[in-house]
Amino acid sequence: MLTLLNRSIIELSGIDRKNFLQGLITNDINKATEKNLIFAAMLNAQGRFLYDFFIFEKDEKLFLDCFALRRDEIIQKLNFYK
């Protein structure tokens, strides 16, 4: 098994996890399933790039695979919208 040290995983759970992310990312969250990984980005209010990540779903949870150095910023931004 290969471990990528520059990647990090953020877990999102709860019944509203998909609705929460839908308005924050550039892809359709409903395409993220246990069998389908999607790529999405988060933009600022002016439409400029902030972050990108892969999203997949497993056991009724969403997982964001992101650049490790941006993990805390992404969590902070998600908590801001929470």
mmCIF file with all atom_site columns, C-alpha atoms in Angstrom, residues 35-74:
data_model
loop_
_atom_site.group_PDB
_atom_site.id
_atom_site.type_symbol
_atom_site.label_atom_id
_atom_site.label_alt_id
_atom_site.label_comp_id
_atom_site.label_asym_id
_atom_site.label_entity_id
_atom_site.label_seq_id
_atom_site.pdbx_PDB_ins_code
_atom_site.Cartn_x
_atom_site.Cartn_y
_atom_site.Cartn_z
_atom_site.occupancy
_atom_site.B_iso_or_equiv
_atom_site.pdbx_formal_charge
_atom_site.auth_seq_id
_atom_site.auth_comp_id
_atom_site.auth_asym_id
_atom_site.auth_atom_id
_atom_site.pdbx_PDB_model_num
ATOM 1  C CA . LYS A 1 35 ? -18.301 3.661  -6.803 1.00 0.00 ? 35 LYS A CA 1
ATOM 2  C CA . ASN A 1 36 ? -17.639 7.124  -8.218 1.00 0.00 ? 36 ASN A CA 1
ATOM 3  C CA . LEU A 1 37 ? -14.993 9.626  -7.166 1.00 0.00 ? 37 LEU A CA 1
ATOM 4  C CA . ILE A 1 38 ? -15.479 13.261 -8.230 1.00 0.00 ? 38 ILE A CA 1
ATOM 5  C CA . PHE A 1 39 ? -13.131 16.209 -8.497 1.00 0.00 ? 39 PHE A CA 1
ATOM 6  C CA . ALA A 1 40 ? -14.366 19.585 -7.265 1.00 0.00 ? 40 ALA A CA 1
ATOM 7  C CA . ALA A 1 41 ? -13.109 22.997 -6.307 1.00 0.00 ? 41 ALA A CA 1
ATOM 8  C CA . MET A 1 42 ? -14.152 25.624 -3.814 1.00 0.00 ? 42 MET A CA 1
ATOM 9  C CA . LEU A 1 43 ? -14.246 29.207 -5.053 1.00 0.00 ? 43 LEU A CA 1
ATOM 10 C CA . ASN A 1 44 ? -14.489 32.534 -3.262 1.00 0.00 ? 44 ASN A CA 1
ATOM 11 C CA . ALA A 1 45 ? -17.452 34.909 -3.678 1.00 0.00 ? 45 ALA A CA 1
ATOM 12 C CA . GLN A 1 46 ? -15.813 36.462 -6.747 1.00 0.00 ? 46 GLN A CA 1
ATOM 13 C CA . GLY A 1 47 ? -15.382 33.060 -8.396 1.00 0.00 ? 47 GLY A CA 1
ATOM 14 C CA . ARG A 1 48 ? -11.647 32.794 -7.821 1.00 0.00 ? 48 ARG A CA 1
ATOM 15 C CA . PHE A 1 49 ? -10.063 29.452 -7.010 1.00 0.00 ? 49 PHE A CA 1
ATOM 16 C CA . LEU A 1 50 ? -9.493  28.609 -3.330 1.00 0.00 ? 50 LEU A CA 1
ATOM 17 C CA . TYR A 1 51 ? -9.103  24.823 -2.988 1.00 0.00 ? 51 TYR A CA 1
ATOM 18 C CA . ASP A 1 52 ? -9.537  21.629 -4.962 1.00 0.00 ? 52 ASP A CA 1
ATOM 19 C CA . PHE A 1 53 ? -10.130 18.096 -3.771 1.00 0.00 ? 53 PHE A CA 1
ATOM 20 C CA . PHE A 1 54 ? -11.491 14.685 -4.654 1.00 0.00 ? 54 PHE A CA 1
ATOM 21 C CA . ILE A 1 55 ? -14.746 13.594 -3.010 1.00 0.00 ? 55 ILE A CA 1
ATOM 22 C CA . PHE A 1 56 ? -16.080 10.104 -2.458 1.00 0.00 ? 56 PHE A CA 1
ATOM 23 C CA . GLU A 1 57 ? -18.790 8.603  -0.277 1.00 0.00 ? 57 GLU A CA 1
ATOM 24 C CA . LYS A 1 58 ? -18.536 5.545  1.954  1.00 0.00 ? 58 LYS A CA 1
ATOM 25 C CA . ASP A 1 59 ? -20.839 4.308  4.708  1.00 0.00 ? 59 ASP A CA 1
ATOM 26 C CA . GLU A 1 60 ? -23.067 7.414  4.454  1.00 0.00 ? 60 GLU A CA 1
ATOM 27 C CA . LYS A 1 61 ? -20.105 9.767  4.950  1.00 0.00 ? 61 LYS A CA 1
ATOM 28 C CA . LEU A 1 62 ? -18.352 12.054 2.491  1.00 0.00 ? 62 LEU A CA 1
ATOM 29 C CA . PHE A 1 63 ? -14.583 12.146 2.320  1.00 0.00 ? 63 PHE A CA 1
ATOM 30 C CA . LEU A 1 64 ? -12.600 15.023 0.855  1.00 0.00 ? 64 LEU A CA 1
ATOM 31 C CA . ASP A 1 65 ? -9.108  14.057 -0.292 1.00 0.00 ? 65 ASP A CA 1
ATOM 32 C CA . CYS A 1 66 ? -7.135  17.311 -0.298 1.00 0.00 ? 66 CYS A CA 1
ATOM 33 C CA . PHE A 1 67 ? -3.609  18.715 -0.306 1.00 0.00 ? 67 PHE A CA 1
ATOM 34 C CA . ALA A 1 68 ? -2.353  18.194 3.257  1.00 0.00 ? 68 ALA A CA 1
ATOM 35 C CA . LEU A 1 69 ? -1.005  21.725 3.677  1.00 0.00 ? 69 LEU A CA 1
ATOM 36 C CA . ARG A 1 70 ? -4.489  23.159 2.936  1.00 0.00 ? 70 ARG A CA 1
ATOM 37 C CA . ARG A 1 71 ? -6.457  20.791 5.196  1.00 0.00 ? 71 ARG A CA 1
ATOM 38 C CA . ASP A 1 72 ? -6.801  23.188 8.141  1.00 0.00 ? 72 ASP A CA 1
ATOM 39 C CA . GLU A 1 73 ? -7.821  26.076 5.859  1.00 0.00 ? 73 GLU A CA 1
ATOM 40 C CA . ILE A 1 74 ? -10.490 23.935 4.216  1.00 0.00 ? 74 ILE A CA 1
#
